PDB file of C-alpha atoms in Angstrom:
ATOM      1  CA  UNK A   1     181.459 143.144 100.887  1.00  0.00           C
ATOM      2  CA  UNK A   2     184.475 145.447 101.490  1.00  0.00           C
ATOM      3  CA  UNK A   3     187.996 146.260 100.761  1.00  0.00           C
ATOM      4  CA  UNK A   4     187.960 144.453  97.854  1.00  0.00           C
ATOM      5  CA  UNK A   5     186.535 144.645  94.441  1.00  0.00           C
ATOM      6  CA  UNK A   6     182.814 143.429  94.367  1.00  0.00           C
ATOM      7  CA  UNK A   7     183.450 141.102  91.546  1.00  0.00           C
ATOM      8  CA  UNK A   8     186.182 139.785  92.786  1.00  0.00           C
ATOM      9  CA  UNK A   9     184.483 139.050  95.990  1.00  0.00           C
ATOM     10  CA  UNK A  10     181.167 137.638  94.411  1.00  0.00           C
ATOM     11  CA  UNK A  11     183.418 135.305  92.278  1.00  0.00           C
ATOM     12  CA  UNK A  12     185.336 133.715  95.400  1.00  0.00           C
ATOM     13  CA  UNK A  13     181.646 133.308  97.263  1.00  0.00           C
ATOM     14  CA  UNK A  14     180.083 131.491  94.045  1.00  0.00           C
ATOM     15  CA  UNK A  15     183.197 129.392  93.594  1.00  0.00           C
ATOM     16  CA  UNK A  16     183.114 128.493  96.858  1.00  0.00           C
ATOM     17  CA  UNK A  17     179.367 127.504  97.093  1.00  0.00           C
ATOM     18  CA  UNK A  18     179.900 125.430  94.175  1.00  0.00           C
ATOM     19  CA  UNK A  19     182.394 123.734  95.988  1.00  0.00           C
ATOM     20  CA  UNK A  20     180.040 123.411  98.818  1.00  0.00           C
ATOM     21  CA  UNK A  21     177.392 121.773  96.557  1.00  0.00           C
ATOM     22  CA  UNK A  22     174.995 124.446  96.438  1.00  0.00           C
ATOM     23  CA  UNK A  23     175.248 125.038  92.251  1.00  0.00           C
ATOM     24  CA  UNK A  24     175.966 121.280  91.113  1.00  0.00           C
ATOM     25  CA  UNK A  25     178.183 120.380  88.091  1.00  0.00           C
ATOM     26  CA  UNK A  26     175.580 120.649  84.949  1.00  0.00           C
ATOM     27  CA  UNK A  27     173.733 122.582  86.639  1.00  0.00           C
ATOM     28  CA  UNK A  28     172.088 125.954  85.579  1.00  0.00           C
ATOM     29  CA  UNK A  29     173.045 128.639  88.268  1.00  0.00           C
ATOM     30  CA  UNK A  30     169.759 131.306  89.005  1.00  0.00           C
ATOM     31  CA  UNK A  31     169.181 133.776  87.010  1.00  0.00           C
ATOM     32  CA  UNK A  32     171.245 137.806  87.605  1.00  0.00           C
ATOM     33  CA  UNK A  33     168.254 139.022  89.561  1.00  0.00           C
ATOM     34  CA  UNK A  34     168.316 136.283  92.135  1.00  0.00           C
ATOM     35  CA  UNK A  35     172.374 136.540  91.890  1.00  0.00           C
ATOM     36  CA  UNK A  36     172.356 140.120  92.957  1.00  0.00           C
ATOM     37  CA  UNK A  37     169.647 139.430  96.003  1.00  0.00           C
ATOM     38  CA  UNK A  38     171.533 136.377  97.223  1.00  0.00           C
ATOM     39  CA  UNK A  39     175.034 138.126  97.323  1.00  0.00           C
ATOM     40  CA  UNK A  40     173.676 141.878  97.944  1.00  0.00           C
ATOM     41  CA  UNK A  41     175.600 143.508  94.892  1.00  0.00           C
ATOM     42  CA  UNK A  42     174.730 145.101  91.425  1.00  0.00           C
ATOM     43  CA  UNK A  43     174.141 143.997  88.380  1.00  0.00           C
ATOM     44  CA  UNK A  44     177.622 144.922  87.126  1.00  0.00           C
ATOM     45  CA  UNK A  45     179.613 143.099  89.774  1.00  0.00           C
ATOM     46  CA  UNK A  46     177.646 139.820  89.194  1.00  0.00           C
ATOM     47  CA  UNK A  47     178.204 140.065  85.272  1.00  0.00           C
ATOM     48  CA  UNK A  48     181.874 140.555  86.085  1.00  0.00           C
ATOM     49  CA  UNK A  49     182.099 137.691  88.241  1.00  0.00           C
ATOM     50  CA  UNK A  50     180.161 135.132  85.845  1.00  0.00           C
ATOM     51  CA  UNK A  51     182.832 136.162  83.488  1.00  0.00           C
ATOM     52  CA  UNK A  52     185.771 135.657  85.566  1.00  0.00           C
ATOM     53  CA  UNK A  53     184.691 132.528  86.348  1.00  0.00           C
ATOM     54  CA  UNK A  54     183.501 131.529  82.961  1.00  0.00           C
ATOM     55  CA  UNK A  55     187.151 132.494  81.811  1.00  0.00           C
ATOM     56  CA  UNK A  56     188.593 130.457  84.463  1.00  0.00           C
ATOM     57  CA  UNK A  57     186.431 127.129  82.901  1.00  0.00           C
ATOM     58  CA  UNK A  58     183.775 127.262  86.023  1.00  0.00           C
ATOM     59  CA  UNK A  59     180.878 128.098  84.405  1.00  0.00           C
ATOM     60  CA  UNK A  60     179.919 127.576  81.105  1.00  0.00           C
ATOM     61  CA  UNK A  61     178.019 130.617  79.145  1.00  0.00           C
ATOM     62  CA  UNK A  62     175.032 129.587  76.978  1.00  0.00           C
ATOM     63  CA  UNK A  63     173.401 132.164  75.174  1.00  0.00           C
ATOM     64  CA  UNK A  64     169.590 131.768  75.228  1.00  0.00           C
ATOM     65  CA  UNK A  65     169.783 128.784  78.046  1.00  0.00           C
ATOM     66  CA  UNK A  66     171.750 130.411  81.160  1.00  0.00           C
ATOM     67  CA  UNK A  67     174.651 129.522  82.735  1.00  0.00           C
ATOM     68  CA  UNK A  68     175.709 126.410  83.911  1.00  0.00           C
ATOM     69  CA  UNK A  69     178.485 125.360  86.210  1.00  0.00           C
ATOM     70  CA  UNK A  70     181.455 123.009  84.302  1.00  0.00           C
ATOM     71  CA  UNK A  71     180.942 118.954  84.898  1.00  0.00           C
ATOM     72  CA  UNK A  72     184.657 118.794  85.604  1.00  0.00           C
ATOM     73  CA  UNK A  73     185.934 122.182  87.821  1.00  0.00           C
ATOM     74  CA  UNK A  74     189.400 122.770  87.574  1.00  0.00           C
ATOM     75  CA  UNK A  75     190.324 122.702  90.718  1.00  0.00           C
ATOM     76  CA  UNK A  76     188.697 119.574  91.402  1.00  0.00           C
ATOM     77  CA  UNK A  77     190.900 117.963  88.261  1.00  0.00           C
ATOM     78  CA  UNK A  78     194.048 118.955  89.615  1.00  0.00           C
ATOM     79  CA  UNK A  79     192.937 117.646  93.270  1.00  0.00           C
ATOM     80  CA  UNK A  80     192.643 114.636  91.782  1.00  0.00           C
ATOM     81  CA  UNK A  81     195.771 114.066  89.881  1.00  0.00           C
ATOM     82  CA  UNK A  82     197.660 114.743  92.752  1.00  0.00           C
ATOM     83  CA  UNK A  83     196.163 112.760  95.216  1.00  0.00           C
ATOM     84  CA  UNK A  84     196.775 109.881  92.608  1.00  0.00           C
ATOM     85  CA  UNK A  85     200.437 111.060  91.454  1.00  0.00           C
ATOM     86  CA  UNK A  86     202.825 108.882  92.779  1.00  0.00           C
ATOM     87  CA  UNK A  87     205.494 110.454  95.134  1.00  0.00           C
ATOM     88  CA  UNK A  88     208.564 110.257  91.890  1.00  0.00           C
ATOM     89  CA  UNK A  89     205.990 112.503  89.888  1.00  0.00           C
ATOM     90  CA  UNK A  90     205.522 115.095  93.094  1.00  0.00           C
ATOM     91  CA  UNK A  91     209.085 115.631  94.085  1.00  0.00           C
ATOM     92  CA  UNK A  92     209.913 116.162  90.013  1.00  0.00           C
ATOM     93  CA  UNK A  93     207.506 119.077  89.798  1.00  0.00           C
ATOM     94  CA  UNK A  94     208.681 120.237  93.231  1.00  0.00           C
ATOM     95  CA  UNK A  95     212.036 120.175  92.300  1.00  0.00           C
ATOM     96  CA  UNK A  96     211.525 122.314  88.759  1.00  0.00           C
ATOM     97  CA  UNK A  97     209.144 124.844  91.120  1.00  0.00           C
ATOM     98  CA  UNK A  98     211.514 125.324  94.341  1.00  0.00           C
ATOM     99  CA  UNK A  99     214.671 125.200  91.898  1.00  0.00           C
ATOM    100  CA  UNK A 100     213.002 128.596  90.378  1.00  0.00           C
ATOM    101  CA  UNK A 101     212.077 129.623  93.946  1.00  0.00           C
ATOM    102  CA  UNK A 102     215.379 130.163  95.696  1.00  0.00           C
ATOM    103  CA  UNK A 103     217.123 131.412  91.991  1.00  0.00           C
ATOM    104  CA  UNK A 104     214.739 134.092  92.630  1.00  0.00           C
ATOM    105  CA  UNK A 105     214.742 134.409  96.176  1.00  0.00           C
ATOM    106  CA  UNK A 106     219.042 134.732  96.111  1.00  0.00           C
ATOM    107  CA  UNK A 107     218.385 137.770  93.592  1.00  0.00           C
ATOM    108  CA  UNK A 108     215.114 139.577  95.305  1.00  0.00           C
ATOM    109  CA  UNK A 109     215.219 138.811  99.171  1.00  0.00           C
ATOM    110  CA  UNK A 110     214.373 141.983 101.918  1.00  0.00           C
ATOM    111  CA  UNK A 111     216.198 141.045 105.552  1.00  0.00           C
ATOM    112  CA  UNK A 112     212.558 140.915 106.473  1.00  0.00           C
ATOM    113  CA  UNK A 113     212.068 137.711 104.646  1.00  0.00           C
ATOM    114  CA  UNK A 114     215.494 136.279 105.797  1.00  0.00           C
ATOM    115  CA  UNK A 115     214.143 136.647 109.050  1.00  0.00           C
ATOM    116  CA  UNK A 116     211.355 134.793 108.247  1.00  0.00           C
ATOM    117  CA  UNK A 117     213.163 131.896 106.366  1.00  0.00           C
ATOM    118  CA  UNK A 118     215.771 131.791 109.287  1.00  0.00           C
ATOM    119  CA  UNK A 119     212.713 132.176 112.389  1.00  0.00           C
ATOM    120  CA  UNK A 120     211.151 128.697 110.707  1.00  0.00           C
ATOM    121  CA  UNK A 121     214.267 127.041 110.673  1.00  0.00           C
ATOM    122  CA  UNK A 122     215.302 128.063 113.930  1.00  0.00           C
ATOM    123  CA  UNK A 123     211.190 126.290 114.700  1.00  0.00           C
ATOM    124  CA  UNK A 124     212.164 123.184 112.808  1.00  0.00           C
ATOM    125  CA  UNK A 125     215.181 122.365 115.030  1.00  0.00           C
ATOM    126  CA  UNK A 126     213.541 123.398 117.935  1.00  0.00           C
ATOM    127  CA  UNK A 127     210.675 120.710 116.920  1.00  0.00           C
ATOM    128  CA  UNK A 128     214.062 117.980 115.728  1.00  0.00           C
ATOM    129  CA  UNK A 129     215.204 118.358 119.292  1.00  0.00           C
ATOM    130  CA  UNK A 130     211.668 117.946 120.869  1.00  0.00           C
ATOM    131  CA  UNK A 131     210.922 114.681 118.396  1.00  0.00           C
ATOM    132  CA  UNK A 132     208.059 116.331 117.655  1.00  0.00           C
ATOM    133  CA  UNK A 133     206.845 115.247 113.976  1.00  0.00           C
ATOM    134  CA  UNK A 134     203.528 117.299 113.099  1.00  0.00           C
ATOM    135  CA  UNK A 135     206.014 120.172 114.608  1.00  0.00           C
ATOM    136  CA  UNK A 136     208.438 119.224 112.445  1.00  0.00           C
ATOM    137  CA  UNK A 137     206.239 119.490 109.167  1.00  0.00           C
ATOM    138  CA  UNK A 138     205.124 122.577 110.188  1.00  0.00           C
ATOM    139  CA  UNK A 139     208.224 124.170 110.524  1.00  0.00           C
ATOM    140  CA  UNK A 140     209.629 122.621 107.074  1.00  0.00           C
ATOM    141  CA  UNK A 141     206.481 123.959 105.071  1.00  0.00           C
ATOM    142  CA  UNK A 142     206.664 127.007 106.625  1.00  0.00           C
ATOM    143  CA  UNK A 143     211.060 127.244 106.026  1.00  0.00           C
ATOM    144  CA  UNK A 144     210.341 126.942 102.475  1.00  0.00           C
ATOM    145  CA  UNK A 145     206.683 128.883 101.842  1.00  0.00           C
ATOM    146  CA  UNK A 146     208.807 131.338 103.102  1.00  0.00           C
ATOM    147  CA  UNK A 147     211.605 131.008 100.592  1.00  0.00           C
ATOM    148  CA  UNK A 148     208.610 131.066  97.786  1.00  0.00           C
ATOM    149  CA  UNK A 149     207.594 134.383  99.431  1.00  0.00           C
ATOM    150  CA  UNK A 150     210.950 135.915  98.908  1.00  0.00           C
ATOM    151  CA  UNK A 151     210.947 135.291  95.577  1.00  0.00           C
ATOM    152  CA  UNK A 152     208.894 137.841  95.092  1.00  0.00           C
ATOM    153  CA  UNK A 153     206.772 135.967  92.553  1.00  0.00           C
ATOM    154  CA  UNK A 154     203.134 135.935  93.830  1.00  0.00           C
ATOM    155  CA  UNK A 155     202.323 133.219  90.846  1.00  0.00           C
ATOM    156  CA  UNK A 156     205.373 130.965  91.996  1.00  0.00           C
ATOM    157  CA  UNK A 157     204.189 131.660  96.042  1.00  0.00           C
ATOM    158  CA  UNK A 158     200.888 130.907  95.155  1.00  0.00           C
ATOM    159  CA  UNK A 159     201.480 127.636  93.386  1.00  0.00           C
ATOM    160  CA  UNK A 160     203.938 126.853  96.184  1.00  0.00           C
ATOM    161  CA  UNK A 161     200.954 127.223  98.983  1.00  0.00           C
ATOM    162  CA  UNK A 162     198.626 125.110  96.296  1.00  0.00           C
ATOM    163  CA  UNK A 163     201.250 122.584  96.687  1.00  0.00           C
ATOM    164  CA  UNK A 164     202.079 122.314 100.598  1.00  0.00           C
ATOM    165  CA  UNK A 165     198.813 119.876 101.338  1.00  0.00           C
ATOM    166  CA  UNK A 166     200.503 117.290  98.796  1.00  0.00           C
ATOM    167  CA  UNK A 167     203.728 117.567 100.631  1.00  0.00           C
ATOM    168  CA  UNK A 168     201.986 117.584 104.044  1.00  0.00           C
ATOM    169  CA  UNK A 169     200.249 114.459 103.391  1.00  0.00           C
ATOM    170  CA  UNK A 170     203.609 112.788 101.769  1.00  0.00           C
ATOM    171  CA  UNK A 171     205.178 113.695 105.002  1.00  0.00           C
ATOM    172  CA  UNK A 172     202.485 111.657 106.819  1.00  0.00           C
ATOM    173  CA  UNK A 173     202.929 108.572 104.963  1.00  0.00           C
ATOM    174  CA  UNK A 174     206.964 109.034 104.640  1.00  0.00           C
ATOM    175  CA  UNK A 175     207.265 108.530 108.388  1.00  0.00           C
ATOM    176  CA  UNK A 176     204.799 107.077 110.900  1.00  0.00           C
ATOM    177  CA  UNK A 177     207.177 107.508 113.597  1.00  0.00           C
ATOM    178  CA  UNK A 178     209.642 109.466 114.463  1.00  0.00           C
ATOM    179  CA  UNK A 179     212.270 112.722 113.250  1.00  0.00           C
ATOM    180  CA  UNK A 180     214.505 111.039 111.687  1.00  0.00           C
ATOM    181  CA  UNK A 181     214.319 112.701 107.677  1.00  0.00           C
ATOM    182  CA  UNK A 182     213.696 115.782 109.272  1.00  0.00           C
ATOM    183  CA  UNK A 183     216.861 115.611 111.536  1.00  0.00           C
ATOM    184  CA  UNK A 184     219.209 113.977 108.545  1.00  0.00           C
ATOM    185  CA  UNK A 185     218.426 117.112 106.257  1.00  0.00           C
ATOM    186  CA  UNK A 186     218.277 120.256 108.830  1.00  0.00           C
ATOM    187  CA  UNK A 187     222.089 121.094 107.973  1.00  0.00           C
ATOM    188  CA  UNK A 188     220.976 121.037 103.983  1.00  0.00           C
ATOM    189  CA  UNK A 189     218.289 123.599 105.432  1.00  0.00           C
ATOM    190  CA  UNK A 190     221.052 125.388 107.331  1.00  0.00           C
ATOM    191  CA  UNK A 191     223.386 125.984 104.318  1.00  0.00           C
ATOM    192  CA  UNK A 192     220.142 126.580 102.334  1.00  0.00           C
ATOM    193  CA  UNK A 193     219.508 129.837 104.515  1.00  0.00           C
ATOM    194  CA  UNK A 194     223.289 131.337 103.890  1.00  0.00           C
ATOM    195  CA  UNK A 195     223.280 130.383 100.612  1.00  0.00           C
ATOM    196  CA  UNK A 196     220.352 132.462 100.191  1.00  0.00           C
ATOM    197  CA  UNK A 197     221.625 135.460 102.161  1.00  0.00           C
ATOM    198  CA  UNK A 198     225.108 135.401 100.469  1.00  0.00           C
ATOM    199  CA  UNK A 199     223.373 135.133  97.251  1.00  0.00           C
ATOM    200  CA  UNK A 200     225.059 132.668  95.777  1.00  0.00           C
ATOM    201  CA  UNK A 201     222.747 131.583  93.298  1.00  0.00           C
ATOM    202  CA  UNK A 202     224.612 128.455  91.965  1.00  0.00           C
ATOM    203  CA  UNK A 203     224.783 126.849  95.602  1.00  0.00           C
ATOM    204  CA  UNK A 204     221.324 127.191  96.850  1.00  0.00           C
ATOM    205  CA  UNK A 205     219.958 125.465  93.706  1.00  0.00           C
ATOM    206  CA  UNK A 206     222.369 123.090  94.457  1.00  0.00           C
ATOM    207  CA  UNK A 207     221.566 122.384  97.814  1.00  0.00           C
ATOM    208  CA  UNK A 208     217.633 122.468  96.986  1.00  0.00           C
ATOM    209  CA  UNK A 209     217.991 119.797  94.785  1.00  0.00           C
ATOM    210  CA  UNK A 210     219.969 117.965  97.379  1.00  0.00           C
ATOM    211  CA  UNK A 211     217.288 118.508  99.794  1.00  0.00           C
ATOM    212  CA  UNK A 212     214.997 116.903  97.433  1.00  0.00           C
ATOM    213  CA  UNK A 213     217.004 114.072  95.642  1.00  0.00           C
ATOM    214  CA  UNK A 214     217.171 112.910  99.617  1.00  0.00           C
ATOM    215  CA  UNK A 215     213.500 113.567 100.608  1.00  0.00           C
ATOM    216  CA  UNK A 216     212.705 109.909 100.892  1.00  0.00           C
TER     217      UNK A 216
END
């Protein structure tokens, strides 16, 4: 494990083999020895880990008995209240997170990342004109993960990329058939883009809420 810190590392490979099924919820996880053979590190880097991810509500610490992963894992809570939120609930918390997203992408964005933004909608017309839908949703995740990522917030960005499977699979429901939301709105994404590069703030929260008060 390289170009990375070990713990850091260790903690992403445990999470994930819980996630696998490999430590099952309630279930005591082996003991440091068999820790450090199983993921080829010290002693120090497993410690760390366990406590990252006993921090993060993962594991559960137990002096005297071991360590034992959660019965509920975060991850797998929020999974599950979104694939049960109805579409009203989604497109509120979208709203309040891509509102924040292009106020701070107006104020922080390189011409890199405008050349990003404007590359994916230049995709998602291209994919309008070709009536090609899982093009389409591509291109329209992609215009506005790349908004989050000139907002230069790595917590919003993140939270944003948490998010796009929700909105993917809305998109797939919306419309069995067909461009036709995707074609109605491009001009909203259009204006979106120059609203952006002439930062004017005001506008592009204006127009994102647009975008989303028409999303369905």
């Amino acid at each position: 494990m390289k170009n990375q810190k070990l713990s850091d590392q260790v903690s992403a490979k445990i999470r994930q083999d819980i996630l696998d099924g490999k430590y099952k919820a309630g279930e005591k996880i082996p003991a440091e020895p068999e820790l450090m053979k199983a993921y080829e590190v010290g002693r120090s880097s497993i410690r760390e880990a366990i406590k990252s991810l006993a921090m993060s509500g993962i594991l559960k610490v137990q002096q005297g008995s071991g360590t034992f992963v959660n019965e509920v894992l975060p991850e797998e809570n929020m999974t599950e209240r979104l694939r049960v939120a109805d579409f009203d609930e989604i497109n509120a918390v979208r709203k309040l997170l891509e509102e924040e997203i292009v106020r701070l992408a107006v104020e922080n964005h390189t011409q890199a990342e405008l050349n990003e933004i404007e590359k994916q909608l230049t995709l998602r017309k291209q994919a309008i004109t070709e009536e090609d839908r899982p093009a389409c949703t591509n291109a329209d995740i992609a215009f506005h993960l790349a908004i989050a990522n000139a907002s230069h917030n790595k917590v919003l960005a993140s939270l944003y990329q948490n998010f796009t499977h929700t909105i993917r699979t809305f998109f797939s429901k919306r419309e069995a058939q067909g461009i036709g939301h995707f074609a109605m709105s491009h001009h909203l994404h259009a204006e979106l883009l120059q609203a952006i590069k002439n930062k004017r703030k005001k506008q592009a929260q204006e127009l994102i809420r647009n975008i989303l008060d028409h999303n369905y």
